[in-house]
Structure formats: structure tokens, C-alpha cells
Tab-separated table of C-alpha atoms in Angstrom:
chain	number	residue	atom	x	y	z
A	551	UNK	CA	78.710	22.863	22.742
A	552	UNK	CA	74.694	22.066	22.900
A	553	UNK	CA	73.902	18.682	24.444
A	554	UNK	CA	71.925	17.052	22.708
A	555	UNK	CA	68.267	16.279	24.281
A	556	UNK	CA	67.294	12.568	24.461
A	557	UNK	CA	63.822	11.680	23.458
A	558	UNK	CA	62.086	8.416	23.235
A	559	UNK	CA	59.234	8.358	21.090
A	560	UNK	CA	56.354	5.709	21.852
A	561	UNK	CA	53.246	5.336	24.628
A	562	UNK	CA	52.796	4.961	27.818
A	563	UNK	CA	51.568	2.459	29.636
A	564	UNK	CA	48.858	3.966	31.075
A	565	UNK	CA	47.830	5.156	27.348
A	566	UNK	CA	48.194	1.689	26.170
A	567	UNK	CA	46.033	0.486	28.418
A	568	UNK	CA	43.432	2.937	28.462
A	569	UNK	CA	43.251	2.882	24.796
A	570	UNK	CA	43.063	-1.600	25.414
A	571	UNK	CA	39.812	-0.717	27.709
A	572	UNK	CA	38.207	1.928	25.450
A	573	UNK	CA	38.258	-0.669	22.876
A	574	UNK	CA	36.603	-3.449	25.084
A	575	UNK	CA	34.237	-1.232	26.512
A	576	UNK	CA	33.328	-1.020	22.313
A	577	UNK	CA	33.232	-4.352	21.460
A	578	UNK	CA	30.984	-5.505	24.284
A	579	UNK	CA	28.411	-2.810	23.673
A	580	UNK	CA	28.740	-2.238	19.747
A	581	UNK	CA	29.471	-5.727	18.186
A	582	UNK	CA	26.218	-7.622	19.674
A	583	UNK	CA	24.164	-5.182	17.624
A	584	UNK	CA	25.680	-5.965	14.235
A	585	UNK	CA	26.140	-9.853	15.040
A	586	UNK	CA	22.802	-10.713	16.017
A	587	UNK	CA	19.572	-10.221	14.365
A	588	UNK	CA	18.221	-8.711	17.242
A	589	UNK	CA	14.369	-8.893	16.568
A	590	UNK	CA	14.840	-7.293	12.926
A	591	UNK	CA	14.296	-11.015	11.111
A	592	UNK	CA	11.276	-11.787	12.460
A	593	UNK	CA	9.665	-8.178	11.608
A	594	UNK	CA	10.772	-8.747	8.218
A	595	UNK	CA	9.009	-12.020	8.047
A	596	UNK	CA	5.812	-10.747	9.611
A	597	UNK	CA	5.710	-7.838	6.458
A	598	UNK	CA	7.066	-10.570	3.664
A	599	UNK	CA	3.571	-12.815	5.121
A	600	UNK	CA	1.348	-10.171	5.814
A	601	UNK	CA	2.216	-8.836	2.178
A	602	UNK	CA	1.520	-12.487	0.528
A	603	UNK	CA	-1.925	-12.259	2.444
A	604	UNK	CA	-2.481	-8.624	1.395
A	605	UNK	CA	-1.774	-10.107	-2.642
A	606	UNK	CA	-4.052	-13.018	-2.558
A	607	UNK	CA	-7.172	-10.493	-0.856
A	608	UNK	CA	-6.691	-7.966	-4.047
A	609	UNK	CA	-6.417	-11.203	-6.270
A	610	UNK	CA	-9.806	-12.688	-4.657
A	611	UNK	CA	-11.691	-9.336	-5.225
A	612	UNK	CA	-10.376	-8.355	-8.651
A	613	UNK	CA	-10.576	-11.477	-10.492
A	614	UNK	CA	-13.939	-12.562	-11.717
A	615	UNK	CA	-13.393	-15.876	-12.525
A	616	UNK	CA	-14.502	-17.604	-9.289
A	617	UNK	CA	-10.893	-18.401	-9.058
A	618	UNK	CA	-10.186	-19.342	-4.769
A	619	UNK	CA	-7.035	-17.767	-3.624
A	620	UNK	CA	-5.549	-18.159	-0.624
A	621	UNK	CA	-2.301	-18.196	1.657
A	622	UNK	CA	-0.592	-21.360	2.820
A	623	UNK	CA	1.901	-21.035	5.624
A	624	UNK	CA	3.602	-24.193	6.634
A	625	UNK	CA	6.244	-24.358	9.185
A	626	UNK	CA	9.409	-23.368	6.512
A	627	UNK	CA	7.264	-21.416	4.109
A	628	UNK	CA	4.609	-19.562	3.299
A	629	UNK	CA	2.761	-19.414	-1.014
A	630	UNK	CA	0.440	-17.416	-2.306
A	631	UNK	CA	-2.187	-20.163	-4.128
A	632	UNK	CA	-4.951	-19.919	-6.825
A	633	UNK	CA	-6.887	-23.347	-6.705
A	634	UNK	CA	-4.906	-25.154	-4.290
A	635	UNK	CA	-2.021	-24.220	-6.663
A	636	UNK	CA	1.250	-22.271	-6.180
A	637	UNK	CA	1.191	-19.023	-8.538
A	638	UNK	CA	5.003	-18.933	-9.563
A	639	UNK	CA	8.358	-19.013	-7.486
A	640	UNK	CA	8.309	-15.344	-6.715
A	641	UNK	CA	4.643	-16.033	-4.773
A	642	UNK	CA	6.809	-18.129	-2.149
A	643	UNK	CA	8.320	-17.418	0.664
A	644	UNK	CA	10.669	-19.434	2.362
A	645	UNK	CA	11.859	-18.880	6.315
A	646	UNK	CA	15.551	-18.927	7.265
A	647	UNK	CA	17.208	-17.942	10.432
A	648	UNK	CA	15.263	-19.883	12.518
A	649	UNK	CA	12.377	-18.641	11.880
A	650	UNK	CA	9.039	-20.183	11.484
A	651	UNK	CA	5.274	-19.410	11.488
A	652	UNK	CA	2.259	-20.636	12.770
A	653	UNK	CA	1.158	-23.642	10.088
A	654	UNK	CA	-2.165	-21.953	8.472
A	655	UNK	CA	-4.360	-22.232	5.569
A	656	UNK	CA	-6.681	-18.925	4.896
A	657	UNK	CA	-8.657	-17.618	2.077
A	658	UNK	CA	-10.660	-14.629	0.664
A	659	UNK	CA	-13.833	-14.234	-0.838
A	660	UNK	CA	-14.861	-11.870	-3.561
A	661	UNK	CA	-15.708	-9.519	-0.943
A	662	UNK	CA	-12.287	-9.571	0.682
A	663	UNK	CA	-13.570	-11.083	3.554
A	664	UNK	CA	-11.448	-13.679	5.365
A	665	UNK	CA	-12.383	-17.453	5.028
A	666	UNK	CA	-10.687	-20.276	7.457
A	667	UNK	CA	-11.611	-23.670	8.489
A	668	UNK	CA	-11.823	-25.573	5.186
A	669	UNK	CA	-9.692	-27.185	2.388
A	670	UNK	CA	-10.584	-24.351	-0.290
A	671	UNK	CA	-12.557	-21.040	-0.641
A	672	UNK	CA	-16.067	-23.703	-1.242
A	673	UNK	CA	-15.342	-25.331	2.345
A	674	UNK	CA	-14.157	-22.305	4.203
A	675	UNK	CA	-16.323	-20.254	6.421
A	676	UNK	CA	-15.884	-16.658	7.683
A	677	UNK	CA	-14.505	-16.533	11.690
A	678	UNK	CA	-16.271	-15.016	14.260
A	679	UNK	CA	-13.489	-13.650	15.562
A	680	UNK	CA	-10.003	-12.440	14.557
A	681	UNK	CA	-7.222	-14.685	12.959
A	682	UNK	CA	-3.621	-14.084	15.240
A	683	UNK	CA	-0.841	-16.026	13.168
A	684	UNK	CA	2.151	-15.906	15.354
A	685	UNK	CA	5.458	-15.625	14.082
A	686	UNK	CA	8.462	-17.875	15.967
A	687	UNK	CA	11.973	-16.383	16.406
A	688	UNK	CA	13.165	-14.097	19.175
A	689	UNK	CA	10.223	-12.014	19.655
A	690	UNK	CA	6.804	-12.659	19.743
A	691	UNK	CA	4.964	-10.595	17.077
A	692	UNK	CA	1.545	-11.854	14.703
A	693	UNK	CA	-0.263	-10.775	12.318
A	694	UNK	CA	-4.055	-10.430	13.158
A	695	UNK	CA	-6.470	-10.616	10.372
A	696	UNK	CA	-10.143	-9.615	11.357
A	697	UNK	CA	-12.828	-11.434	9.686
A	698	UNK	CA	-13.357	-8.642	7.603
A	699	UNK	CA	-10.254	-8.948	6.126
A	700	UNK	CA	-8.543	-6.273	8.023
A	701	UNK	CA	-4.891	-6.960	8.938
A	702	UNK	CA	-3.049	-5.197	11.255
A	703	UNK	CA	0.400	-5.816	12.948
């Protein structure tokens, strides 16, 4: 007669818990990276202004109507203007996360040249030097616009 062979099916537990420390050793290296914004928010902010800046420049040297555009970044948000005026909603920008900007008030002239210091394009006079508008979140990044009208990041 066979005898029949007794097997238990199931882990050990040194499999359990190497398999319990695998998964810790995860979740203290992987999860910070998808829970936090890690830096990526305030790069995305810097692009959203620097495009809004980059809109009302091309505006200022393509329309002929002595129209005075300019960029207004308060501490929440940031609009794209033509005569002290917001354009429309999708010419705003408004900061979440945390986030916040440097409160500024710039403008272009015809030229494309920069324009700070005043109220409107009429009371605005070109820098000297370059324009840094810092962004406030995590990391510390700016935009730097050149009197010129040159913007780098």
C-alpha cells in the first residue's frame, strides 16, 4: 500500500517577511515621487507666465493701433491686458498649489522692447538692466526678461 505524502501548501515565514520588506523598501522610495509635486508645479507656472509675456510682446509689435499691452502678475494670478484691460478668461492665469509669483506689472513697445516702472505703456520706461520675476513654491526658478525683450529661463 503507498502512503500517502503530506504536503502543506502556503509560505514561509521568512518569505512573508521578505516579501513585507521588499514592499516597504517600495513605498518609501517610490510613493514620495507620485505624491508630491516635487518641483514640476512651479516649472509649469514659470512656462504658463513666461508664455502670457511671450503673447502680449507679439500682440505689442503686430498690432498697429497704438494699443499698450502688457502682463499683470499679482500674487494669485497672472492676465494678459490691452489698455489696462483683461483680454478674455483664457488670457488669465490663476496659481494653485501654493504657488505664487513675484507681484509685477510689465509692458512692450512696438519694438518688442520691455517697458517697467509705470502705470501703462505712456508711463513706462525701458530698464537698464534685466527684469528677474521669481516664482514661489519649492524651488527657486524666474523668468529673466532683458530689456530687449529677451526672455530666458
Amino acid at each position: 500500500m503507498l502512503a500517502k505524502k503530506n504536503h502543506e501548501v502556503g509560505f514561509t515565514l521568512i518569505e512573508l517577511v521578505a516579501t513585507i520588506m521588499v514592499i516597504a523598501v517600495l513605498s518609501v522610495t517610490v510613493l514620495p515621487k507620485f505624491s508630491g509635486r516635487s518641483g514640476l508645479a512651479e516649472y509649469v507656472l514659470r512656462d504658463e507666465l513666461m508664455s502670457l509675456a511671450q503673447h502680449a510682446q507679439q500682440r505689442a509689435m503686430f498690432d498697429q493701433s497704438g494699443a499698450c499691452y502688457g502682463l499683470r502678475i499679482q500674487t494669485d494670478n497672472a492676465q494678459l491686458q490691452r489698455n489696462g484691460a483683461l483680454i478674455n478668461n483664457q488670457s488669465r492665469i490663476d496659481f494653485t498649489d501654493g504657488l505664487s509669483a513675484t507681484a509685477s506689472m510689465i509692458f512692450f513697445d512696438g519694438l518688442g522692447n520691455l517697458l517697467t516702472g509705470g502705470v501703462d505703456c505712456a508711463t513706462s520706461n525701458n530698464p537698464n538692466t534685466a527684469l528677474s520675476i521669481p516664482i514661489n513654491g519649492g524651488n527657486a526658478i524666474a523668468i529673466i526678461i532683458h530689456p530687449t525683450g529677451y526672455m530666458q529661463r
